[in-house]
CSV table of C-alpha atoms and ligand atoms in Angstrom, one decimal:
chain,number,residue,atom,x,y,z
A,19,UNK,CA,17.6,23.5,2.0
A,20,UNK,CA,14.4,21.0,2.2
A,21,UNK,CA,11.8,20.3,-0.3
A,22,UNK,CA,8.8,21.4,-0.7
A,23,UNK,CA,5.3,20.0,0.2
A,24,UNK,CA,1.9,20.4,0.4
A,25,UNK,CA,1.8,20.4,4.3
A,26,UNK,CA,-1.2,20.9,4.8
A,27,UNK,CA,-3.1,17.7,2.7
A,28,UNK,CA,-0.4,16.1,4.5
A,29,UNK,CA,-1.7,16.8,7.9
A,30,UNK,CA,-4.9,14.6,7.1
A,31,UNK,CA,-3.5,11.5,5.4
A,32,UNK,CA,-2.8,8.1,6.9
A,33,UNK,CA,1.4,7.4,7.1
A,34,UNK,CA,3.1,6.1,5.3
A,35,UNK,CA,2.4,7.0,2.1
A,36,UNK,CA,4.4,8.2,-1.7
A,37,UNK,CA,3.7,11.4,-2.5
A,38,UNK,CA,4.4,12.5,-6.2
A,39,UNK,CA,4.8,16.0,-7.4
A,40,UNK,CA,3.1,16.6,-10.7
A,41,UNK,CA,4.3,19.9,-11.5
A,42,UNK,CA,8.1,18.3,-11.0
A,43,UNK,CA,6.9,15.1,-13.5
A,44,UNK,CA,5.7,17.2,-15.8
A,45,UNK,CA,8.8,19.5,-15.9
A,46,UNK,CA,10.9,16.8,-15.7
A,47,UNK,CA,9.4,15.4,-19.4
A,48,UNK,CA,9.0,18.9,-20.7
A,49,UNK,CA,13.3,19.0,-20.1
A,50,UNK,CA,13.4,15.7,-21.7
A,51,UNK,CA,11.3,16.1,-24.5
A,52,UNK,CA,13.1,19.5,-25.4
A,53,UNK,CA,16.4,18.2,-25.5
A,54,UNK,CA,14.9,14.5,-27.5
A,55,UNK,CA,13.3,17.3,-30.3
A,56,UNK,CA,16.8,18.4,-31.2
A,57,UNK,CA,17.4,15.3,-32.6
A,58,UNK,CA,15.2,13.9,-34.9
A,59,UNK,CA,15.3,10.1,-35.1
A,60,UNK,CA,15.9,10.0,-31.2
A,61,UNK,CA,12.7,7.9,-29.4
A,62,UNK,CA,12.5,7.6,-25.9
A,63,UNK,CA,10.4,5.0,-24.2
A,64,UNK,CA,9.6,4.8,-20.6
A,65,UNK,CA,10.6,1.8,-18.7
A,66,UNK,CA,7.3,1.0,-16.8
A,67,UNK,CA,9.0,-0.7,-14.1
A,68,UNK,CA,10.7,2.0,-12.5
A,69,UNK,CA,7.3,3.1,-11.8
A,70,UNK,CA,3.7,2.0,-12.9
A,71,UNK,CA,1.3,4.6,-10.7
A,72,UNK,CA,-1.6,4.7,-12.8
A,73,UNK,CA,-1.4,8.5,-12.5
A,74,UNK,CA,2.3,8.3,-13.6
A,75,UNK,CA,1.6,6.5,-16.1
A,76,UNK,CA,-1.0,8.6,-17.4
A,77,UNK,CA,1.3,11.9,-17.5
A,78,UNK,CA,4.2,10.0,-19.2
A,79,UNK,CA,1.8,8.6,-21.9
A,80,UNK,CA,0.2,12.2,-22.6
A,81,UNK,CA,3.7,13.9,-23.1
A,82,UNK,CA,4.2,11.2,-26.1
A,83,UNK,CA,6.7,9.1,-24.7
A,84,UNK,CA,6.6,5.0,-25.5
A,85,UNK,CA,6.3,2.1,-23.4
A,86,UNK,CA,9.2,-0.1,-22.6
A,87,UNK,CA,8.2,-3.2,-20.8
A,88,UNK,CA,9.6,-6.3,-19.4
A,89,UNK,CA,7.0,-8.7,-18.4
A,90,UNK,CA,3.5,-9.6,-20.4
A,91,UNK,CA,2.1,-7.7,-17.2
A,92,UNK,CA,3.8,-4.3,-18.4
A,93,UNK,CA,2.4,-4.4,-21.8
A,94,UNK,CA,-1.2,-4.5,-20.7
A,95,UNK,CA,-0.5,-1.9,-17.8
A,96,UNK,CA,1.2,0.4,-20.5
A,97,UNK,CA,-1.9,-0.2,-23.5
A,98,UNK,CA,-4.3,0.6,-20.1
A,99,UNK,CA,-2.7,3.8,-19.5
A,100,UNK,CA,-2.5,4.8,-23.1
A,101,UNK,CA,0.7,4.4,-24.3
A,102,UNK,CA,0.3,3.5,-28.2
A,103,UNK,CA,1.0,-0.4,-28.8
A,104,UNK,CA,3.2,1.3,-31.8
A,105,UNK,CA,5.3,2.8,-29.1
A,106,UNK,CA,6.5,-0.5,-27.4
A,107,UNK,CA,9.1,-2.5,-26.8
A,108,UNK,CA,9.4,-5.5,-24.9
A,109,UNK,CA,12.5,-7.3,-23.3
A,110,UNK,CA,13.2,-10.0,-20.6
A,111,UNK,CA,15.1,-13.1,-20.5
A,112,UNK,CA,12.3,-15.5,-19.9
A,113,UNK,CA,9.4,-14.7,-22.2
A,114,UNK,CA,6.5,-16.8,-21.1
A,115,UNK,CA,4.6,-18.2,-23.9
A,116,UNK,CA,1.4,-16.4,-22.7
A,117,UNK,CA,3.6,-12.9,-22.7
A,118,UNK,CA,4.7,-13.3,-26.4
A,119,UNK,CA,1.0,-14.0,-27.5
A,120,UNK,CA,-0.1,-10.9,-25.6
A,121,UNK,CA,2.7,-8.8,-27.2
A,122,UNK,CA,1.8,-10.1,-30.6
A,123,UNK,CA,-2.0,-9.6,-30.5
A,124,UNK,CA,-1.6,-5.9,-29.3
A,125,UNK,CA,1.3,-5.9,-32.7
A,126,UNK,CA,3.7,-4.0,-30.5
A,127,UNK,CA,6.3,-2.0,-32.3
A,128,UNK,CA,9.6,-4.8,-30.9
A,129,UNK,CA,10.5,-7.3,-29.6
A,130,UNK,CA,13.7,-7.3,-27.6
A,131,UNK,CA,14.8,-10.7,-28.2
A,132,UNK,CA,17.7,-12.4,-25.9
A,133,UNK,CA,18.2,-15.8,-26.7
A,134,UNK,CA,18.2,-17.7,-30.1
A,135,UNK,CA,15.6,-20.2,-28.5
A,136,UNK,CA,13.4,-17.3,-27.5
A,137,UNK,CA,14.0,-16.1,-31.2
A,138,UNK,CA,12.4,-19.5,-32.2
A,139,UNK,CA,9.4,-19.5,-30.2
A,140,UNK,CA,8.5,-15.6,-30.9
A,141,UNK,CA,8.7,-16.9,-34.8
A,142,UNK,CA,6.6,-20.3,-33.9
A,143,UNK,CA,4.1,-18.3,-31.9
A,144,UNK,CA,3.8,-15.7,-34.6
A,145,UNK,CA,3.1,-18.1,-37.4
A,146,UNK,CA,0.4,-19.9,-35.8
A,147,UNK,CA,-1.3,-16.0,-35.6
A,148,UNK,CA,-0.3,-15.8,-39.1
A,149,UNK,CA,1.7,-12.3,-37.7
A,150,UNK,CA,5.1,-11.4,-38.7
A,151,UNK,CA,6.9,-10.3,-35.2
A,152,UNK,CA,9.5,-7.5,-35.1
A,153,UNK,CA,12.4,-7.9,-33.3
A,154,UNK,CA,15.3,-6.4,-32.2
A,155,UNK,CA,18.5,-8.7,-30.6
A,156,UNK,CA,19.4,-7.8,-27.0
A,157,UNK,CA,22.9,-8.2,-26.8
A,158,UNK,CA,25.4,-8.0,-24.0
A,159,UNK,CA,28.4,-5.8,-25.1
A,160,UNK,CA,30.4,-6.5,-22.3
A,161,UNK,CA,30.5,-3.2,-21.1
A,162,UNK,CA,31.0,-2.4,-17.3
A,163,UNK,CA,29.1,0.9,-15.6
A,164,UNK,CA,30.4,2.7,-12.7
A,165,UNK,CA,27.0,2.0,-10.7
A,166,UNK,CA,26.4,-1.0,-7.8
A,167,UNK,CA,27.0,-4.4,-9.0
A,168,UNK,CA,23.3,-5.9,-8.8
A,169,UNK,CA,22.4,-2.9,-11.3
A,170,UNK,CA,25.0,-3.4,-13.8
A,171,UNK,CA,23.4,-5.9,-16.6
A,172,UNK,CA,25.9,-5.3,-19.9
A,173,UNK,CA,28.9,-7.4,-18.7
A,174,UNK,CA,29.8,-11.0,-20.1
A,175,UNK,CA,28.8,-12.8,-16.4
A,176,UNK,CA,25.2,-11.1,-16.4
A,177,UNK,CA,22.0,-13.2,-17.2
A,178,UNK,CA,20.7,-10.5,-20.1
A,179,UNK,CA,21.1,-10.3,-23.9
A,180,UNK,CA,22.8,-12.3,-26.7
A,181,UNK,CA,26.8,-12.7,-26.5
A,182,UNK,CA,28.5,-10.7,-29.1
A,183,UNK,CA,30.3,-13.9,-30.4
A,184,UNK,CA,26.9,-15.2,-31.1
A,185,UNK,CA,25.4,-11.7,-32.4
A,186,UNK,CA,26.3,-13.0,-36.3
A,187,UNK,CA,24.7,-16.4,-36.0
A,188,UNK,CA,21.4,-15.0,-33.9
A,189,UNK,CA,20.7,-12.4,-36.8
A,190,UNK,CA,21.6,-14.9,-39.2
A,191,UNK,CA,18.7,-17.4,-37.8
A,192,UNK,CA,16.6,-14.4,-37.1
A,193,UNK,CA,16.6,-13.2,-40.7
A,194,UNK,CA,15.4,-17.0,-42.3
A,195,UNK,CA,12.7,-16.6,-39.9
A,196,UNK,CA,9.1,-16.3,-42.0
A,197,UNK,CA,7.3,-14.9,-39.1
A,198,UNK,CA,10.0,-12.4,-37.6
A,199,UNK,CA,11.4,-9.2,-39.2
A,200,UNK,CA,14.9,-8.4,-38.0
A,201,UNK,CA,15.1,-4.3,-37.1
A,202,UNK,CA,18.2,-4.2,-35.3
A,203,UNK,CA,20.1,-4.5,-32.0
A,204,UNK,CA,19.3,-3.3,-28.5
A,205,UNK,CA,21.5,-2.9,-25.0
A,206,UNK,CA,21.1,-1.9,-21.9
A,207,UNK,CA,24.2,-1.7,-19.7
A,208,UNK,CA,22.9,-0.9,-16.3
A,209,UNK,CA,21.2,1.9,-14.2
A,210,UNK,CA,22.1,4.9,-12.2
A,211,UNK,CA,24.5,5.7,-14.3
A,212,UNK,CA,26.1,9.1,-14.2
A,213,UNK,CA,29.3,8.8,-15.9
A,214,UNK,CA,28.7,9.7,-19.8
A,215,UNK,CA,31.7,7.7,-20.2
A,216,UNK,CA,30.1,4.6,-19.1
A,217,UNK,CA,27.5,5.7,-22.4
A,218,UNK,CA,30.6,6.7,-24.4
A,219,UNK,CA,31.8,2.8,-23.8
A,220,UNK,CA,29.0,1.5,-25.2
A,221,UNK,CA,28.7,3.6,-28.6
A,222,UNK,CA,32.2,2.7,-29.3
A,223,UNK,CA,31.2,-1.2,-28.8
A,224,UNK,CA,28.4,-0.1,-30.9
A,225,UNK,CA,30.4,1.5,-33.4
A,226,UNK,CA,32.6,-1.4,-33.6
A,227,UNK,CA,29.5,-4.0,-34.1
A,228,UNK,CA,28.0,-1.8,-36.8
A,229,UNK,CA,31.0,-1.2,-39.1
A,230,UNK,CA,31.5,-5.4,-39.2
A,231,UNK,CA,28.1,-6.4,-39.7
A,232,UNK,CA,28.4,-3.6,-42.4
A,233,UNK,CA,31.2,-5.6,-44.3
A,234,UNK,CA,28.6,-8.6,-44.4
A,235,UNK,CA,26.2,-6.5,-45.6
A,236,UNK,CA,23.5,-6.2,-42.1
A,237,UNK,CA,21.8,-2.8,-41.8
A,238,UNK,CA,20.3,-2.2,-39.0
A,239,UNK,CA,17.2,0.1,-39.3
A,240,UNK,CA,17.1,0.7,-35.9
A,241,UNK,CA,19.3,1.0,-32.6
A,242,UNK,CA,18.3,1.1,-28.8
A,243,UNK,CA,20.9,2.0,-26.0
A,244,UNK,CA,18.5,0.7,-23.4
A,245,UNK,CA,17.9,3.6,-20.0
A,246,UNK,CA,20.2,3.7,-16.9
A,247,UNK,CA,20.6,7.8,-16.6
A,248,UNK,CA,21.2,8.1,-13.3
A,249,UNK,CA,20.1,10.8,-10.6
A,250,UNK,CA,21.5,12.9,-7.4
A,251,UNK,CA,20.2,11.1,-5.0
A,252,UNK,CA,22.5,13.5,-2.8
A,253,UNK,CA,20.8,16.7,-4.1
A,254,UNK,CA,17.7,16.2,-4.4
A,255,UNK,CA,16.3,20.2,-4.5
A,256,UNK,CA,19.8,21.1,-6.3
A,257,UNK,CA,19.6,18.6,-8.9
A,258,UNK,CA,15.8,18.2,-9.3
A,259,UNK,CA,16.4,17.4,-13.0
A,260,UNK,CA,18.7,15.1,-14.7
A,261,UNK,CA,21.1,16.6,-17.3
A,262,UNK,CA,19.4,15.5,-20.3
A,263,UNK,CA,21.3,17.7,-23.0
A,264,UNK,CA,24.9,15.8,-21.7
A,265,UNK,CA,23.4,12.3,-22.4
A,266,UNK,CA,21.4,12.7,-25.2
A,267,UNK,CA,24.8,14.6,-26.8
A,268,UNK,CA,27.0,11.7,-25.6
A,269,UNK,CA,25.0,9.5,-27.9
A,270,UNK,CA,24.9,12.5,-30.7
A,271,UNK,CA,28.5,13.0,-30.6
A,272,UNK,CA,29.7,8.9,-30.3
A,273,UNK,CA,27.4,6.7,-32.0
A,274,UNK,CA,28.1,6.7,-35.8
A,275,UNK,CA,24.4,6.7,-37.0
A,276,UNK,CA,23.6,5.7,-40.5
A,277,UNK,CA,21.4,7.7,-42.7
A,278,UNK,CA,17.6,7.0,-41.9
A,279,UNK,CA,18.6,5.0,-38.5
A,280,UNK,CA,16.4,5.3,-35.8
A,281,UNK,CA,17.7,5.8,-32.2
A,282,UNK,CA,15.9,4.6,-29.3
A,283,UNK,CA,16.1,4.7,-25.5
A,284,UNK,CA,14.3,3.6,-22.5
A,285,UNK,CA,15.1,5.9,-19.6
A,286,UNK,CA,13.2,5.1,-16.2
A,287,UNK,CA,14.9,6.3,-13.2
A,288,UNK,CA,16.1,9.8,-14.7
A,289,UNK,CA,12.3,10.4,-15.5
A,290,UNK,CA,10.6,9.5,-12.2
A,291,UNK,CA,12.8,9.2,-9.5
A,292,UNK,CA,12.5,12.6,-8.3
A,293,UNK,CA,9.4,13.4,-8.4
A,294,UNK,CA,8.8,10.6,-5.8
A,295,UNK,CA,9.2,11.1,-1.7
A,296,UNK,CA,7.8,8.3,0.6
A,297,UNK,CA,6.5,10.4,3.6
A,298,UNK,CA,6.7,8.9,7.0
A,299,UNK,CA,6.2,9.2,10.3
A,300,UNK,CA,8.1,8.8,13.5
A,301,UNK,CA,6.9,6.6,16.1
A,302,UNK,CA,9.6,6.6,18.6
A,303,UNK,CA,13.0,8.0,19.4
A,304,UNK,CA,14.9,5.6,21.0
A,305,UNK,CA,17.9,6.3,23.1
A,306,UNK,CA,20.4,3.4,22.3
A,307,UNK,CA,22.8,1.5,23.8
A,308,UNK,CA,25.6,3.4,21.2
A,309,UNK,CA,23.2,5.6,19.3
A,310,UNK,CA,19.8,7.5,18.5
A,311,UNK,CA,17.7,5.7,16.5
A,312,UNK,CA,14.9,7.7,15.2
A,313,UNK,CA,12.0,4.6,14.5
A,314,UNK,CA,9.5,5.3,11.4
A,315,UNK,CA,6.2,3.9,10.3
A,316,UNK,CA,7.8,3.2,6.8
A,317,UNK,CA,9.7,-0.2,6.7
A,318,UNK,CA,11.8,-1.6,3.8
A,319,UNK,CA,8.5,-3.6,2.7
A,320,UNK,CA,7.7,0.0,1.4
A,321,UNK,CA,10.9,1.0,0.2
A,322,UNK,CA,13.1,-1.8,0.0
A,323,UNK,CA,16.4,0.2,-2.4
A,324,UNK,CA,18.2,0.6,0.7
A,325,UNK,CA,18.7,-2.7,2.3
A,326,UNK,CA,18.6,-4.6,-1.0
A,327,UNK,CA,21.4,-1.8,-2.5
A,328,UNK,CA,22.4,-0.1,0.0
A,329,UNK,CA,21.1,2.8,-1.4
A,330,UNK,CA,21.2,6.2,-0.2
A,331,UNK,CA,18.2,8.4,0.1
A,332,UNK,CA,18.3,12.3,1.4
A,333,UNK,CA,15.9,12.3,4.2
A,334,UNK,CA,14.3,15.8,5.5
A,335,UNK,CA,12.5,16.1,8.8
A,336,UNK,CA,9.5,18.4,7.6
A,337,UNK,CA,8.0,19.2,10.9
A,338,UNK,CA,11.2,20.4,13.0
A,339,UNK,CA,14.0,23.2,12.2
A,340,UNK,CA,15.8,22.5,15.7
A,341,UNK,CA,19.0,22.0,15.7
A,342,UNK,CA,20.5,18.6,14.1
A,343,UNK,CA,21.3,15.4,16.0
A,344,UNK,CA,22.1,12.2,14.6
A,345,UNK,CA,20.3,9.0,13.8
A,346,UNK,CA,19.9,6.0,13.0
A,347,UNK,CA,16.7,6.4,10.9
A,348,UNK,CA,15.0,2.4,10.9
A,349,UNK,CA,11.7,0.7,10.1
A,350,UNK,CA,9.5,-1.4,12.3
A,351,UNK,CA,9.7,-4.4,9.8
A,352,UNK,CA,12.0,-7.4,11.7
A,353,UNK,CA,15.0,-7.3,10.1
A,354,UNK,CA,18.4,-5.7,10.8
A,355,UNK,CA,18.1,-4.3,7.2
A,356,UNK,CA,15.2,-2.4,7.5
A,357,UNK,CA,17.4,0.6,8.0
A,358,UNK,CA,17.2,3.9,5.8
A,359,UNK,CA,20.1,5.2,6.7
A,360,UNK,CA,22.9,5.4,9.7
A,361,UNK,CA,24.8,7.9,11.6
A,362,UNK,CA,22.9,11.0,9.9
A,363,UNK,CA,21.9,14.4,10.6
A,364,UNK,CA,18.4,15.7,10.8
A,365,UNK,CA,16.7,18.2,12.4
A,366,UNK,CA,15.9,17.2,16.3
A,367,UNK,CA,13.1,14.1,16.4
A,368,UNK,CA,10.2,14.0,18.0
A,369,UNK,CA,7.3,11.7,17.7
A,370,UNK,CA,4.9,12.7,15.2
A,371,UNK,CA,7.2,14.9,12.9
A,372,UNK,CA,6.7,13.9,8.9
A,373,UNK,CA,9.9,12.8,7.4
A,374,UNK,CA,10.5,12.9,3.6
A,375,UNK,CA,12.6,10.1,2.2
A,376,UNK,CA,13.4,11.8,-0.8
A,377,UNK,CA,13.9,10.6,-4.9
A,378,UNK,CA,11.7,7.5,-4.4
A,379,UNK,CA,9.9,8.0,-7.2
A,380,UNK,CA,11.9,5.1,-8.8
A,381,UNK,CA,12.1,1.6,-8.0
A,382,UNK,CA,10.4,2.3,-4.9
A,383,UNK,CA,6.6,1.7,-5.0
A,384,UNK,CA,6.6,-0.7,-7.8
A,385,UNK,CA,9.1,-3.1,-5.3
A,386,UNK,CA,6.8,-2.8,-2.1
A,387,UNK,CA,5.6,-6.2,-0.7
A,388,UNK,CA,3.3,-7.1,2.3
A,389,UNK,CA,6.1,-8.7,4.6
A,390,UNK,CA,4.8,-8.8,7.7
A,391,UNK,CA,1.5,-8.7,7.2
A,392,UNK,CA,1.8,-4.7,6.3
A,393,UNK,CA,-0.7,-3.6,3.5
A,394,UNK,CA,1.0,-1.9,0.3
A,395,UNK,CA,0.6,1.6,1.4
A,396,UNK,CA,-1.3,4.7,-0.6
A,397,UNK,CA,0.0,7.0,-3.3
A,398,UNK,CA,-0.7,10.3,-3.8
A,399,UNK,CA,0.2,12.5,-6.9
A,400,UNK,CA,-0.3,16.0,-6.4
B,514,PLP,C1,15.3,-1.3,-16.1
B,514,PLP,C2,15.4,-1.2,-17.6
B,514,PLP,C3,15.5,0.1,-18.2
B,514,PLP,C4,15.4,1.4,-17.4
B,514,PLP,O1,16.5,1.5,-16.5
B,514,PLP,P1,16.7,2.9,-15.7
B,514,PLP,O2,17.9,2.8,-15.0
B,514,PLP,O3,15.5,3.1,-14.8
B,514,PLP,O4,16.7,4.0,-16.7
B,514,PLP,C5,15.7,0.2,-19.5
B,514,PLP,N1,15.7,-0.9,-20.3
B,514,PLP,C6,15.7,-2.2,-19.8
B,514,PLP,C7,15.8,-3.3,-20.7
B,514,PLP,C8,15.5,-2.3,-18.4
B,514,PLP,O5,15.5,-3.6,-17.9
C-alpha cells in the first residue's frame, strides 16, 4: 500500500520539494485534542523545532495548542504565527542574554530553567525590567529511553536539565529570587519514543521527587513531562496517527497528580511527522559494481535524519507499479552518508519517476542546510 498524493500539482513543481498534507495535520490535532479534553488540567504545547513551516505553524496555533520553544528565535517565530505568549514555554541550556530579554518582554507563560547560573541571570535580567519571571526547573531524572542514543536527553551524562541531587538547592535559590516565581519542575527524556514504559519510568521518578519535596513542604503548581511520542516510521499509511489515548493514559494512570496541578507536555514529532513526505526525483539508475543504486535529486542537505541517525524512512516510488528491485536509494550531495536507505525494495526505477520519502514532516525541513551550494528547497502544504 502507498500513500496518497495530489499527482497531478505534482506534475508541475520543481523537485525536490516537502509536501504536507493538511487534511492529515489537521486530523492528526483533532485525535490529539480529543484525547487532551478527557483530562482536564492536561496542556500540550508544540515543540516548534520539529517543524516551523509558517503554514504548519499556522494550523497548530488555530487548533489551540501552545508554543514550546528552545532558542529566542522560536519565541518570535511562535508569537508571528499566533501562538498566545501565555501559551509558552521556553527551555535550552544556553540562554543568551538577548533570548531571556525577548522571553520576558513578550511575559511568556515559563521559563524552563536548567542551570542555577542561568536561574541567576533570568532573575537579574527580570529585575532590571522590573518583571517577575516564571520558571519552571528542567531537571535530568536520569531516566534512559529505548530510542537512538543522540535522541535520548534524561540520563545523568546528557548536557540538559538540573541534576536531581541539586533539585533541592536550585528551588531553594530559585524561591529567594525577587524577580522569579518558582511553578514547578519540567523533563524531557528523549524522542521517538514508543515504549509507554520509557513514560512510565519517568512518572515513577516523578512520583518519587514529589512525595520528598512534599515532606519539606514544595508544591509544585505545575508539572511538564517534556514531548518524545514517537511514530511508525515503518507504517506510514497503517499508522498515520500516533496512539494518543495510550500516552496521555500512561501519564493519567502513573503520575500521582495533586489537586489543582497542572500537567503539561510538549509533543513535536507525534504531531507533525506524518503529515510530511520530501518528494523527489530520480536522476539516474546506476548499475554498480555490487548493487543498483537508484540516484535522487534530494540529498541529506534536505533531509539530513538519516545519515546523522541512521534513520529509517518508508520510501514509495509514486510513478511505477512494476515489479520490485532493489536499491540503494542515494543523494547527489558528496558524501558517502548522503544515503536514504540500502538494499531496499521499490517498484522498478526509471529516470523521472517521483519518489516519496515518507514521515518527514519532523526534523526534516527545519535541519536542511545549503551544503554544497544547494538552495533550501520549497514547501508545499496542501
Ligand atoms: C525537542 C523537544 C521536545 C519535542 O520532542 P519530540 O520528540 O519531537 O516530541 C520537547 N521538549 C523539549 C525540551 C525538546 O527539546
Amino acid at each position: 500500500m502507498k500513500g496518497k498524493f495530489p499527482m497531478e500539482a505534482f506534475a508541475e513543481r520543481e523537485t525536490p520539494f516537502y509536501y504536507y498534507d493538511a487534511a492529515l495535520l489537521r486530523e492528526t490535532l483533532r485525535a490529539l485534542n480529543d484525547e487532551c479534553r478527557k483530562h482536564a488540567n492536561f496542556h500540550v504545547h508544540y515543540a516548534i523545532k520539529a517543524n516551523a513551516n509558517a503554514k504548519v505553524l499556522g494550523i497548530v496555533s488555530e487548533a489551540g495548542l501552545g508554543a514550546d520553544c528552545v532558542s529566542g528565535g522560536e519565541v518570535r517565530t511562535a508569537l508571528e504565527a499566533g501562538f498566545p505568549a501565555s501559551k509558552i514555554v521556553y527551555a535550552g541550556v544556553g540562554k543568551s542574554d538577548w533570548e531571556i530579554n525577548l522571553a520576558l518582554d513578550n511575559d511568556i507563560f515559563c521559563f524552563n530553567v536548567e542551570s542555577l547560573p542561568e536561574l541567576e541571570i533570568i532573575n537579574e535580567l527580570a529585575a532590571a525590567k522590573g518583571r517577575v519571571a516564571r520558571v519552571c526547573l528542567r531537571i535530568n531524572p536520569n531516566v534512559g529511553a529505548h530510542t537512538h542514543a543522540n535522541i535520548t536527553t534524561g540520563l545523568a551524562e546528557n548536557k540538559f536539565g538540573i541534576a536531581m541531587n541539586d533539585m533541592e538547592a536550585v528551588i531553594a535559590a530559585a524561591r529567594s529570587m525577587k524577580n522569579v516565581r518558582f511553578l514547578g519542575l519540567h523533563f524531557h527524556i528523549g524522542s521517538q519514543i514508543l515504549d509507554m514504559g520509557d513514560f512510565e519510568a519517568l512518572c515513577n521518578r516523578i512520583n518519587d521527587l514529589q512525595n520528598n519535596l512534599e515532606k519539606r513542604q514544595i508544591r509544585l503548581e505545575h508539572i511538564n513531562v517534556g514531548g518524545g511520542l514517537g511514530i511508525s516510521y515503518d507504517h506510514p499509511n497503517h499508522l498515520p496517527i500516533p496512539d494518543f489515548k495510550a500516552y496521555f493514559d500512561t501519564f493519567a494512570r502513573k503520575l500521582r497528580l495533586r489537586e489543582g496541578q497542572q500537567l503539561h507536555f510538549e509533543l513535536g514529532r507525534a504531531i507533525v511527522a506524518q503529515c510530511g513526505s520530501l518528494i523527489t526525483r530520480v536522476l539516474y539508475v546506476k548499475q554498480g559494481a555490487a548493487k543498483k543504486f537508484a540516484i535522487v535529486d534530494a540529498g541529506m542537505n534536505d533531509l539530513i535524519r538519516p545519515a546523522l541517525y541512521n534513520a529509517f524512512h518508508r520510501i514509495e516510488n509514486l510513478s511505477s507499479d512494476e515489479p520490485d528491485d532493489i536499491y540503494d536509494v542515494v543523494g547527489p550531495v558528496c558524501e558517502s552518508s548522503d544515503v536514504f536507505v540500502k538494499a531496499y525494495s521499490l517498484n522498478a526505477c526509471h529516470r523521472g519517476d517521483l519518489l516519496a520519502i515518507r514521515s518527514a514532516g519532523a526534523y526534516g525541513e527545519v535541519m536542511a542546510n545549503e551544503y554544497n551550494c544547494r538552495k533550501k528547497i520549497s514547501a508545499v502544504l496542501m
